[in-house]
Coordinates of C-alpha atoms in Angstrom, one line a residue:
X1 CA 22.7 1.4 46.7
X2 CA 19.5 3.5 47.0
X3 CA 17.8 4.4 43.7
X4 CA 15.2 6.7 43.5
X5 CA 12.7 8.0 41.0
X6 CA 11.3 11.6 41.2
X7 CA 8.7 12.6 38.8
X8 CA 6.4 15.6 38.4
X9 CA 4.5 18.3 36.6
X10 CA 7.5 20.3 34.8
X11 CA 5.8 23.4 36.5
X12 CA 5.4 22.1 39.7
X13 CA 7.1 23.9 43.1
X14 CA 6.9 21.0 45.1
X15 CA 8.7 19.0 42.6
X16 CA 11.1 21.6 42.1
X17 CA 12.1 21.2 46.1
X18 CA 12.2 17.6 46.0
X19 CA 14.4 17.9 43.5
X20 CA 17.1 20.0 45.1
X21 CA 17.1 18.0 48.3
X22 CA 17.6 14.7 46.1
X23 CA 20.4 15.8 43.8
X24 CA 21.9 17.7 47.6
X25 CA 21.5 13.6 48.7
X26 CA 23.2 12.5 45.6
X27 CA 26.3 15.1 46.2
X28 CA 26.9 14.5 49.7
X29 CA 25.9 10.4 49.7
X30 CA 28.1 7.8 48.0
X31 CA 25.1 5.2 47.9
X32 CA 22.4 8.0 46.9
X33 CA 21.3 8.1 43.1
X34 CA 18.0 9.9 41.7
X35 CA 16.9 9.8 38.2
X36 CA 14.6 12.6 37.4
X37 CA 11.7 12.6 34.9
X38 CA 9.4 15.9 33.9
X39 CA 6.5 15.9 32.2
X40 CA 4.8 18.7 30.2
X41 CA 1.7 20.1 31.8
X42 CA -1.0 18.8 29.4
X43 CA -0.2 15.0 29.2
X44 CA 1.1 14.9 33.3
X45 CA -2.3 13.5 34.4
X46 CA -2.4 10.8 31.6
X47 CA 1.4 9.8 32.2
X48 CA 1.0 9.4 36.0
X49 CA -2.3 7.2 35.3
X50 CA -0.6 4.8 32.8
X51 CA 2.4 4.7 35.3
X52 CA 0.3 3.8 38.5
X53 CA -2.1 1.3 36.5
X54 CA 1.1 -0.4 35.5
X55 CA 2.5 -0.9 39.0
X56 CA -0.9 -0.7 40.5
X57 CA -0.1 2.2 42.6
X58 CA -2.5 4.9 43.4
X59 CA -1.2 8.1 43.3
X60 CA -2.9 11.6 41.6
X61 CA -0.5 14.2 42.7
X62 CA 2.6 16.1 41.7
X63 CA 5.3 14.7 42.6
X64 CA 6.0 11.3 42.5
X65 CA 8.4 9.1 44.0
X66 CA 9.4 5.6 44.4
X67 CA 12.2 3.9 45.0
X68 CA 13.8 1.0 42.8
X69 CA 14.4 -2.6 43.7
X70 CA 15.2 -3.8 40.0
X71 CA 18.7 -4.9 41.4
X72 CA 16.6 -7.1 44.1
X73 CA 14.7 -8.5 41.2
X74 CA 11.4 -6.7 42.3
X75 CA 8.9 -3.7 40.4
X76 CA 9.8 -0.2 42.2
X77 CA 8.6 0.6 45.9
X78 CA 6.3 3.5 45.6
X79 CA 7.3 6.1 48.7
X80 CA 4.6 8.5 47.5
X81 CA 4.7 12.7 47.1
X82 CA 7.1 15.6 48.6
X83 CA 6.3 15.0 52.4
X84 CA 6.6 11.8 52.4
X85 CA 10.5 12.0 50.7
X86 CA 11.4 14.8 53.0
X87 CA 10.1 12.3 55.7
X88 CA 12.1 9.8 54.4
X89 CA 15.3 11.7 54.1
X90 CA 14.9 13.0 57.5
X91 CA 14.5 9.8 59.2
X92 CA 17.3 8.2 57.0
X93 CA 20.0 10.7 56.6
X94 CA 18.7 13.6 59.1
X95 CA 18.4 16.1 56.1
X96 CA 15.8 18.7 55.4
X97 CA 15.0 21.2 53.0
X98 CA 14.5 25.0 53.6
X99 CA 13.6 26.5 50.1
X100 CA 11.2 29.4 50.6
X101 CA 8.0 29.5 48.6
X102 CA 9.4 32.3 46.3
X103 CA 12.4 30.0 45.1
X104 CA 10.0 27.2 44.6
X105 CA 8.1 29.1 42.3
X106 CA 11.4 30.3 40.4
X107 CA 12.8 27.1 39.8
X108 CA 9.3 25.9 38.7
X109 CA 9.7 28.3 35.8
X110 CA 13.0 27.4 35.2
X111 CA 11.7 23.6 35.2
X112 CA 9.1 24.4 33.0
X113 CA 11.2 26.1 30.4
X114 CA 13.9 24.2 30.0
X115 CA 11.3 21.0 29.6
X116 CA 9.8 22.9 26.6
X117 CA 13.2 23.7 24.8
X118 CA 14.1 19.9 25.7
X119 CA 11.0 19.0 23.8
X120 CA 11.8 21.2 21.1
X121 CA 15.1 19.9 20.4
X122 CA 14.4 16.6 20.5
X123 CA 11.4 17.5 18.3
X124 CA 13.8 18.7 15.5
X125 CA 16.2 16.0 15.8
X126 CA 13.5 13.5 15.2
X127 CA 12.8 15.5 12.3
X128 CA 16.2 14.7 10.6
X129 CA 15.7 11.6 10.8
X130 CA 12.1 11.2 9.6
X131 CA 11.5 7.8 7.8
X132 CA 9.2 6.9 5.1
X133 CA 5.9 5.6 6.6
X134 CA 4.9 2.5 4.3
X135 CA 2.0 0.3 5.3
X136 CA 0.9 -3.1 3.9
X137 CA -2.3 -4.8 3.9
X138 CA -2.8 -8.3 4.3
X139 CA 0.6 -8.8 6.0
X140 CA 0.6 -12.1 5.9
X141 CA 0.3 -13.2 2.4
X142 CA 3.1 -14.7 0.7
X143 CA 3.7 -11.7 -1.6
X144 CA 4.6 -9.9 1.6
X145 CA 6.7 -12.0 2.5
X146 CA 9.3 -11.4 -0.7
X147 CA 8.3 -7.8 -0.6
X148 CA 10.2 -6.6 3.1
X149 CA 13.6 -7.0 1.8
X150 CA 13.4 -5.6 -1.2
X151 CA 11.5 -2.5 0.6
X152 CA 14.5 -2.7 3.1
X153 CA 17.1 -3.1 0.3
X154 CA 17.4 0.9 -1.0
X155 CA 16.7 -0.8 -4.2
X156 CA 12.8 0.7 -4.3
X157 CA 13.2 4.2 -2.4
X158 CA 16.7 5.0 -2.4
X159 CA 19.7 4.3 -0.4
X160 CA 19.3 7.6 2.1
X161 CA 15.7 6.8 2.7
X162 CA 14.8 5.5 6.3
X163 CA 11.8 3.4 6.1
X164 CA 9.1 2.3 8.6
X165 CA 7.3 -0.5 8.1
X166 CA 3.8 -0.9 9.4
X167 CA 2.0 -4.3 8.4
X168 CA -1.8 -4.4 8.9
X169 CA -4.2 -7.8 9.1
X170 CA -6.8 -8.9 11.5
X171 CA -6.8 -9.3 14.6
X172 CA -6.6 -13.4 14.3
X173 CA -3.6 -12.9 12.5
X174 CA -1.8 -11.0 15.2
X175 CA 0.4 -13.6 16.5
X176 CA 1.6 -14.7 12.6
X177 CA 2.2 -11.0 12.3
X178 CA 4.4 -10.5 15.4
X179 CA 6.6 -13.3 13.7
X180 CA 6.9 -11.3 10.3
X181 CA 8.3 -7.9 12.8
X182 CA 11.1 -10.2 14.0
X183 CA 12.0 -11.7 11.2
X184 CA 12.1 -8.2 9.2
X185 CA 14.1 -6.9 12.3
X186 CA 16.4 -9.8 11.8
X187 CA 17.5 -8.5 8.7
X188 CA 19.1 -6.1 10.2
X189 CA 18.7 -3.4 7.3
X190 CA 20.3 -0.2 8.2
X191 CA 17.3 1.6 6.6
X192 CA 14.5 -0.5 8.2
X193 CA 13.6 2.6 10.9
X194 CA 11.2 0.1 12.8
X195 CA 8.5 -2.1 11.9
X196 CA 5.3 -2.8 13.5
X197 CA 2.0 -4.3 13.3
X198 CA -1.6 -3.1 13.3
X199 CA -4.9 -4.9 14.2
X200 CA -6.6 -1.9 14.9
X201 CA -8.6 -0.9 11.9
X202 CA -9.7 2.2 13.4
X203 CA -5.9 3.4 13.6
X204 CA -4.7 2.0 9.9
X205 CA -2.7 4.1 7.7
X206 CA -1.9 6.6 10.2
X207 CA 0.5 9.1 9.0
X208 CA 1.0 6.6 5.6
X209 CA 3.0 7.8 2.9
X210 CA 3.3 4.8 0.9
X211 CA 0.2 2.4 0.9
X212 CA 0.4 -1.5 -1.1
X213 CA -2.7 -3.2 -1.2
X214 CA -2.4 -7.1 -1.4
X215 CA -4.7 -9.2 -2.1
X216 CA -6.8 -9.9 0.5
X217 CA -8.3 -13.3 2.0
X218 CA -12.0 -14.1 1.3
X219 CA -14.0 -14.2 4.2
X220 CA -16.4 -17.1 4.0
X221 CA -17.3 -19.0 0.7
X222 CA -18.6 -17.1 -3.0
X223 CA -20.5 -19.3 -5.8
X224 CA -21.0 -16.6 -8.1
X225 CA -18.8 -14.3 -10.2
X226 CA -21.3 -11.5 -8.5
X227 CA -20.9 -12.3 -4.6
X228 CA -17.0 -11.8 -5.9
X229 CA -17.3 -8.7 -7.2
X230 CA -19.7 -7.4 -4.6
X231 CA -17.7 -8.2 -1.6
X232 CA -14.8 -6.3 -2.5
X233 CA -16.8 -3.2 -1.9
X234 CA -16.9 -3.3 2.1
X235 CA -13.3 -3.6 2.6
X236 CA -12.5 -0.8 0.1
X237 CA -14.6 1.5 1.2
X238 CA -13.2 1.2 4.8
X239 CA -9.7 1.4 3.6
X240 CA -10.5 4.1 1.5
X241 CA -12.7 6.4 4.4
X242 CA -9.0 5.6 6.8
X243 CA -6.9 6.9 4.0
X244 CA -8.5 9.7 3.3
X245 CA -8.8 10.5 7.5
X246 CA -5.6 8.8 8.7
X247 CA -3.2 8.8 5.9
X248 CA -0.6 12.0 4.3
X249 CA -1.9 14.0 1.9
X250 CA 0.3 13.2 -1.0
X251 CA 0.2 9.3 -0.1
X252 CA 0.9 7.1 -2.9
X253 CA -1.4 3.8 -2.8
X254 CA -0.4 1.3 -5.5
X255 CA -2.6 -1.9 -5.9
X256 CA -1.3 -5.7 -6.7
X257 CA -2.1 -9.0 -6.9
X258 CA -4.0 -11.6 -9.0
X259 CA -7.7 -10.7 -8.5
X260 CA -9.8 -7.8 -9.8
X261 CA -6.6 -5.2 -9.8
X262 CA -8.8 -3.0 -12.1
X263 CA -11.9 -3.2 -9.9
X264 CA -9.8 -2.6 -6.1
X265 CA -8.8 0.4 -7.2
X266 CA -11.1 2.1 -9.1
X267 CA -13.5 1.4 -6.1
X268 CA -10.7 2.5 -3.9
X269 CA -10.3 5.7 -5.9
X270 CA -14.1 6.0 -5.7
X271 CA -14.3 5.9 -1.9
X272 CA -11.3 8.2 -1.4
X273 CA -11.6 11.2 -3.8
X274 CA -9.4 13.5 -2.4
X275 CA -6.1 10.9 -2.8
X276 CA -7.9 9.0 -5.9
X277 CA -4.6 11.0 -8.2
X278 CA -2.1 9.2 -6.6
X279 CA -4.3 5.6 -7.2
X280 CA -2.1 3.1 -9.4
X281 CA -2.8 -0.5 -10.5
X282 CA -0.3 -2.7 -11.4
X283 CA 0.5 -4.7 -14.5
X284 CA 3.9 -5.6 -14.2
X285 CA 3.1 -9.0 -13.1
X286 CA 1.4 -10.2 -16.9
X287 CA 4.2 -7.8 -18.8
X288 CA 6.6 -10.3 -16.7
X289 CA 4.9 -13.3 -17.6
X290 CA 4.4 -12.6 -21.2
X291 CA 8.2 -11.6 -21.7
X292 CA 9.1 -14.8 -20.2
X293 CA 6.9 -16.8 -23.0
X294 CA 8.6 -15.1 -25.4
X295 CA 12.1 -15.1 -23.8
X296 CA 11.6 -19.5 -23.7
X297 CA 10.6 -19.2 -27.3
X298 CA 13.6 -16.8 -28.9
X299 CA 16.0 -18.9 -26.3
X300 CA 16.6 -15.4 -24.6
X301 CA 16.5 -14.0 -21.2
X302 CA 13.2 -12.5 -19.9
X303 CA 15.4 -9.0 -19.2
X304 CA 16.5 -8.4 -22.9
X305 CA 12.9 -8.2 -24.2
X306 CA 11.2 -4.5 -23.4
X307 CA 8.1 -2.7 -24.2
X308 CA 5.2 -5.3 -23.8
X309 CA 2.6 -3.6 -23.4
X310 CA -0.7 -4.8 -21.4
X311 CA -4.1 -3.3 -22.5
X312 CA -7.0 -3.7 -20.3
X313 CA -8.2 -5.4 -17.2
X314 CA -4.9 -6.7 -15.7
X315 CA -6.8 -9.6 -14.2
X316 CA -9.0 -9.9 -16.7
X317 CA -9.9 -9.6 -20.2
X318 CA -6.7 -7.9 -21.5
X319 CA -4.8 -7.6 -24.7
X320 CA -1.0 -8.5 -24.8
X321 CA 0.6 -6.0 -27.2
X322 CA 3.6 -6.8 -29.6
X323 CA 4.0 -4.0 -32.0
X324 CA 6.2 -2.1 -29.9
X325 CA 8.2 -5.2 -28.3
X326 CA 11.7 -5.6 -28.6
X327 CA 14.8 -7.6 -27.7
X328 CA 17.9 -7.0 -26.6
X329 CA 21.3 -9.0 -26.8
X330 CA 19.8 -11.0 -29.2
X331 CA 22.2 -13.3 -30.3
X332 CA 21.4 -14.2 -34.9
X333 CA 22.8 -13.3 -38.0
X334 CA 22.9 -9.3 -37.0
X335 CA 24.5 -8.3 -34.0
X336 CA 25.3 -4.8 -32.7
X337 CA 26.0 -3.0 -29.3
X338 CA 23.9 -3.4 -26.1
X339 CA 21.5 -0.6 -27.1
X340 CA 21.2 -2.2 -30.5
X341 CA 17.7 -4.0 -30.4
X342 CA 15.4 -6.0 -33.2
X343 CA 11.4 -6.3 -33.1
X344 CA 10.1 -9.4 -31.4
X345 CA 7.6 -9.7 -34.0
X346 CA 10.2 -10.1 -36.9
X347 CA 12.3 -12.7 -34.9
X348 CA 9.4 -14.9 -34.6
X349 CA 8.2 -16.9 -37.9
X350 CA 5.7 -19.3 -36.1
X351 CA 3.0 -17.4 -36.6
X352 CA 0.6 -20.8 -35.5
X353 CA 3.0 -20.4 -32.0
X354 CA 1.8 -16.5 -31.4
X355 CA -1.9 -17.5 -32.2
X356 CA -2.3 -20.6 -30.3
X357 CA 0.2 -21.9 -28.2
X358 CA 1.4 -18.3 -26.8
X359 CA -1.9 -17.3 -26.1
X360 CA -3.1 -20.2 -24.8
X361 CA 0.0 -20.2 -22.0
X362 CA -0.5 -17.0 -20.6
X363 CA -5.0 -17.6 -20.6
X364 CA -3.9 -20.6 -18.8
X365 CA -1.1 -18.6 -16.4
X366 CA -3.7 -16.1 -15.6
X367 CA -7.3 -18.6 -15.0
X368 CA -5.6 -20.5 -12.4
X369 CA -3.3 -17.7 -11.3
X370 CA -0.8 -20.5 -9.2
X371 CA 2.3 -19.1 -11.1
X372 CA 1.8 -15.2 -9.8
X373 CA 2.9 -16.1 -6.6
X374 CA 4.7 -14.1 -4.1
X375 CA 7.7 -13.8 -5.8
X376 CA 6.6 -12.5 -9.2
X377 CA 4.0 -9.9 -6.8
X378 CA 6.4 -8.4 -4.7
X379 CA 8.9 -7.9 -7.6
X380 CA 6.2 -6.0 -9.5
X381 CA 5.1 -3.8 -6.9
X382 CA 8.8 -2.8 -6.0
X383 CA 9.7 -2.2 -9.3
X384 CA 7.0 0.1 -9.9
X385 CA 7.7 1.7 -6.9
X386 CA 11.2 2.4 -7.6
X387 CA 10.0 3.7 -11.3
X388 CA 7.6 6.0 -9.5
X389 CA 9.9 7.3 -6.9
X390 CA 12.9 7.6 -9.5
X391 CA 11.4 7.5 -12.9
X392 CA 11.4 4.6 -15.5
X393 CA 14.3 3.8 -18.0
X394 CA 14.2 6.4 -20.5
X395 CA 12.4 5.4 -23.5
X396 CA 11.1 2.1 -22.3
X397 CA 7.4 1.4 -22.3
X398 CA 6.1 0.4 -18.7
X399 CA 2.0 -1.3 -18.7
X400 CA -0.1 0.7 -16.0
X401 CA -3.5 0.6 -14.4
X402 CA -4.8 4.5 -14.4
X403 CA -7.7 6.1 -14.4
X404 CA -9.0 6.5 -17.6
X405 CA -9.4 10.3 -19.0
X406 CA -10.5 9.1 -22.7
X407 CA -7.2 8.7 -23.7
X408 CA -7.0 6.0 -26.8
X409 CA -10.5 6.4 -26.8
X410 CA -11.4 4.4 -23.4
X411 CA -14.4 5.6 -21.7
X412 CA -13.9 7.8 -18.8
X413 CA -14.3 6.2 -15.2
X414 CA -12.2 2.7 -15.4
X415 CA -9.4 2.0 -14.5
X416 CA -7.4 0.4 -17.6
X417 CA -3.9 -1.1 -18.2
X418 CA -2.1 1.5 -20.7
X419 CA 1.3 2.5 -21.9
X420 CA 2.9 4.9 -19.5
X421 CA 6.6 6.5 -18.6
X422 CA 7.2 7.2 -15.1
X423 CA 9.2 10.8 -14.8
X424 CA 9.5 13.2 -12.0
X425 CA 7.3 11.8 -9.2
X426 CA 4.6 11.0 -11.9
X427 CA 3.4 9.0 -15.0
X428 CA 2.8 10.3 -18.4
X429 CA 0.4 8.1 -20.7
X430 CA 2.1 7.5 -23.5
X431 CA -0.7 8.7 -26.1
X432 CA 2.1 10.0 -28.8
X433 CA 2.8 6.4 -29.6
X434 CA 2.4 5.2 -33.4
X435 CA 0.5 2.7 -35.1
X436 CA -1.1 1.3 -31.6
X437 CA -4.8 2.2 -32.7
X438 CA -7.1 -0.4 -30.9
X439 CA -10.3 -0.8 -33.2
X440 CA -13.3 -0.3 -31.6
X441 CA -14.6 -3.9 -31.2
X442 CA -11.4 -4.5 -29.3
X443 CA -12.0 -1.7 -26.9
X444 CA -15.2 -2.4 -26.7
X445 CA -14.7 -5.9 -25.2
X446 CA -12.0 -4.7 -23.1
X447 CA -14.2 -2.0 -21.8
X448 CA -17.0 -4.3 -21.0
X449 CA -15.9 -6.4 -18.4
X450 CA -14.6 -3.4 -16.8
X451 CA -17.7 -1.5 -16.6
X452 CA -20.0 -4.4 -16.0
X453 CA -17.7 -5.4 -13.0
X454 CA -17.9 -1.6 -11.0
X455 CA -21.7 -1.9 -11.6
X456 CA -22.2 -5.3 -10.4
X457 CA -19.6 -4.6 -7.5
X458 CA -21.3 -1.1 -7.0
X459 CA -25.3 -3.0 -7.1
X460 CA -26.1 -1.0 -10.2
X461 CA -26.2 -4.1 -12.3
X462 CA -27.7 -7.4 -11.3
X463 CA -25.6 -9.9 -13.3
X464 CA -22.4 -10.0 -14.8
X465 CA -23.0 -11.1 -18.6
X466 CA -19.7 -11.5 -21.0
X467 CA -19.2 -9.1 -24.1
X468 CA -21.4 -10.1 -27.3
X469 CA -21.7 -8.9 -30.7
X470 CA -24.6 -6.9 -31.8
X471 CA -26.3 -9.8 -33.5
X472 CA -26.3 -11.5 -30.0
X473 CA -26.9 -8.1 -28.0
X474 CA -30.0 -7.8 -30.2
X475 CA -31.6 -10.7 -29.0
X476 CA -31.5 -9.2 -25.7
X477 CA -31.9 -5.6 -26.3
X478 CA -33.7 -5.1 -23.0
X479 CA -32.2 -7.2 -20.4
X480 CA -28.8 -6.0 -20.7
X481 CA -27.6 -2.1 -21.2
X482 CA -24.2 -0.9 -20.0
X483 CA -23.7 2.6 -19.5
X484 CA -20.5 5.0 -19.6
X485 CA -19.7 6.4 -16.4
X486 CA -17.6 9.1 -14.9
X487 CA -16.3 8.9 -11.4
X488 CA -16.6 12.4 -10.7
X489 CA -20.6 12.6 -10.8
X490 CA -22.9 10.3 -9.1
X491 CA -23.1 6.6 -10.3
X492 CA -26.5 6.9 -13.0
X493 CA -28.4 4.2 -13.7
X494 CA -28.4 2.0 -16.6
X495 CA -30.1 4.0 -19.6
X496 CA -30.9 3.3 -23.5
X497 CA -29.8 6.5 -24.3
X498 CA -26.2 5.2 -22.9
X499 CA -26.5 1.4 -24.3
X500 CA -27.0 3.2 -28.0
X501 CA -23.9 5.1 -27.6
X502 CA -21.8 2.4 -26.4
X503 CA -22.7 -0.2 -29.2
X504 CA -23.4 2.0 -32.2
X505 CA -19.9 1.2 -33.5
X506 CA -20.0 -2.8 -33.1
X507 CA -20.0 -5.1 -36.1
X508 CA -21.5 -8.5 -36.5
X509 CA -19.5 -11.5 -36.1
X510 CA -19.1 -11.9 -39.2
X511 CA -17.8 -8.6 -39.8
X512 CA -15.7 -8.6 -37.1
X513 CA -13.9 -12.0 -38.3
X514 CA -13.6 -10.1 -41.6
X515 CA -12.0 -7.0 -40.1
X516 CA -9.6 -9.3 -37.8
X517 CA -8.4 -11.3 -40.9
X518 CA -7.5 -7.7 -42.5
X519 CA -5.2 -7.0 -39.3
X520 CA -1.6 -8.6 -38.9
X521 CA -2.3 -11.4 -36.3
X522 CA 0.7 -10.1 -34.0
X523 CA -1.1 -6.7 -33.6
X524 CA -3.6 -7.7 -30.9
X525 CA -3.0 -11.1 -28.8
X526 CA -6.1 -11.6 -26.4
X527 CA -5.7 -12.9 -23.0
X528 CA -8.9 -14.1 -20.8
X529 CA -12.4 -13.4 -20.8
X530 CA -15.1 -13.2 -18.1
X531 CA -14.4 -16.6 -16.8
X532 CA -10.9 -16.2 -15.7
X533 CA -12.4 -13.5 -13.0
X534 CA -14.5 -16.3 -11.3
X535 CA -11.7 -19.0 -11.4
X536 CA -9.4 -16.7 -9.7
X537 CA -12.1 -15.4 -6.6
X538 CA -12.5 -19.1 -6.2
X539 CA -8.9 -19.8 -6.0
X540 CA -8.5 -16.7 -3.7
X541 CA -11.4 -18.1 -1.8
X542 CA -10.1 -21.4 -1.0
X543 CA -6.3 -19.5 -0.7

């Protein structure tokens, strides 16, 4: 059986003729086949190049033919251009062709037209089927790992999306990341698209629609809170120049993991204005953890206990807020139908428990950070995904990190963990909730760290110091002076006229263990302070 290959310029005459004397070989011989390839004008040259560097053939004219011996277990014979295939059926078969120039020319249009409607067509058949484009970073940590199938699941997007996976890492990773593409493809989802890798940072988030950031390993060793903070800034302002040149215009980034949430994405929002709206942080993973403290202590499941809701620096110094919490199913003395529901805070009469013991679980949870592994990750990023894509359960409270607008009285410029409702494509900061004023020594500590970290990170600020009162921050009037920044103007230096504005509202210690004694001790439950942030970059370091 002879099998022959004829390719060619779509407009070219001289592939037009070899094409009519091969498929006049194919009708009239039993053991003649052809298999015909066009190419458009504009991308012939490049096409013929990668075809002859493959088989090491050299070859830079219209047409092309070769003959194949994949039956004989061999790479294709090349027999060369027009002449030499008219020589070869001549010789062979003792046929010719005797096409005038004119008809050559005709059918060359012909060719050339019907290529361009073939293109078109299968041009708008690949747009029916056009499939999310979703890239992760830092492929190969664990998180990633439990993520894939619930991406793959129709769970997160919906059960008529087509997704395409695209997992990005380093190049020394390649080989771990090839293993991840076949085990995804071994799923065999029937809404997994295709799945692919990227080492090329240079080419990431091309086309991306849907962008998770993961937390990334630490190149090298850090000693000091600072080096931590400072050396997220490289990677983030690459990632965020390639989204805002390689990714969709309306791409959605959403930022996990266990280190400096807050600080990743404000940085990330910083070096990618133009997408820095459709920036999220999430906060899911503490909201999960503190529900499940309270679920072991009311002898509950984690599911039945709703609005939690996580103020602050997600990784950081946050605020665990019960006012609003409540619990489902709750089996006691009242009982009612499923939507029935009782405050957490009135089911719980250990108030020694909330103070100490509950506190002091989830400060420990979040120092070491070994229980937010990749289980507990991937579930909080695809859960906020599917809220964001399909809106949250109406009137539950959800814990997100946004960019501030002053809302609750949070400076401008941070991003902070707030209450939010996901509806229509979009969130909505809950700022009609009741009796969830934050006083302003609370907000003020919460707000410290995450100022202090973007100007440390940013080299506006030379140390990272932890939030003191204003008979400590007297003592050192000069050396330290934090000032509030907006995103949408230059970064400004450090000021007086900003450090006076910022602590004119602080009270002494005294006063403020005064004023804390006056509040219900279930209103605000503290979580970590500045020296949970340099256990955890030393934990990611050595991960």
């Amino acid at each position: 059986m002879a099998k022959f290959v004829i390719a060619g310029r779509a407009d070219c005459p001289y592939y037009a003729k070899a094409e009519l004397l091969g498929d006049y070989l194919q009708k009239n011989l039993p053991d003649f086949r052809i298999y015909k390839i066009t190419q458009h004008p504009d991308v012939w040259e490049e096409w013929l190049r990668g075809v002859c560097e493959k088989n090491k053939w050299s070859h830079k004219t219209s047409p092309i033919i070769w003959r194949e011996l994949l039956d004989r277990g061999g790479k294709g014979l090349l027999l060369g251009g027009y002449n030499e295939f008219l020589e070869h059926a001549q010789l062979y078969y003792g046929v010719t062709s005797s096409m005038s120039t004119q008809l050559m020319m005709v059918i060359a249009k012909e060719n050339l037209k019907a290529h361009t409607e073939k293109e078109v067509e299968e041009k708008s058949l690949k747009d029916l089927v056009s499939p999310l484009q979703v890239w992760i970073t830092s492929a190969t940590t664990p998180a990633c790992y439990h993520l894939i199938p619930m991406l793959t699941s129709g769970e997160v997007f919906g059960m008529q999306t087509e997704i395409s996976l695209v997992l990005l890492g380093s190049k020394h990773v390649e080989e771990r990341l090839k293993a991840l593409v076949i085990e995804a493809e071994d799923l065999a989802s029937p809404l997994l698209h295709k799945v692919s890798i990227c080492t090329k940072e240079e080419e990431a988030f091309r086309g991306a629609q849907v962008v998770i950031i993961l937390d990334e390993h630490m190149d090298g060793e850090v000693y000091t809170l600072e080096d931590c903070l400072r050396s997220r800034v490289p990677l983030c302002r690459r990632y965020g120049g390639l989204m805002e040149k390689n990714a969709h215009a309306s791409v959605r980034v959403i930022v996990g993991g266990k280190s400096f949430v807050n600080l990743k994405t404000v940085l990330l929002m910083k070096f990618a204005p133009n997408i820095a709206r459709n920036m999220i942080a999430v906060a899911m993973g503490v909201e999960g953890e503190a529900k499940a403290a309270l679920a072991r202590k009311l002898r509950t499941t984690p599911a039945y206990i709703k609005d939690v809701i996580i103020w602050g620096n997600i990784s950081g110094n946050n605020y665990i807020d019960l006012r609003k919490a409540k619990v489902y199913n709750y089996k006691s003395a009242i009982c009612g139908p499923p939507h029935y529901s009782q405050p957490v805070l009135s089911l719980i009469f250990d108030s020694e428990w909330v103070k100490k013991e509950f506190v002091e679980t989830l400060k420990t949870l979040s120092v070491t950070g070994r229980h937010f592994g990749g289980i507990l990750a991937a579930h909080s990023i695809a859960t906020t995904l599917k809220y964001w894509y399909h809106g949250s359960p109406p009137g539950e409270i959800v814990s997100l990190g946004v960019l501030s607008e002053g809302q609750f009285g949070i400076p401008e410029g941070i991003v902070f963990s707030m209450p939010v409702k996901f509806e229509k494509g979009t969130w909505v900061v809950l700022t009609d909730l009741k009796d969830i004023e934050i006083s302003q020594q609370v907000m003020t500590r919460m707000t410290n760290d995450l100022i202090q970290e973007k100007l440390v990170a940013l080299g506006d600020l030379p140390t990272f110091q932890s939030y003191k009162s204003e008979t400590d921050l007297s003592k050192r009037h000069e050396e330290f002076i934090v000032p509030h920044i907006d995103d949408h103007q230059d970064e400004q230096r450090v000021s007086d006229e900003h450090k006076d504005s910022l602590y004119s509202d602080l009270v002494t210690d005294e006063e403020k263990d005064l004023a804390m004694s006056e509040v219900d001790f279930l209103d605000m439950i503290p979580q970590t302070t500045s020296e949970k942030l340099l256990q955890e970059s030393i934990n990611d370091s050595e991960g």
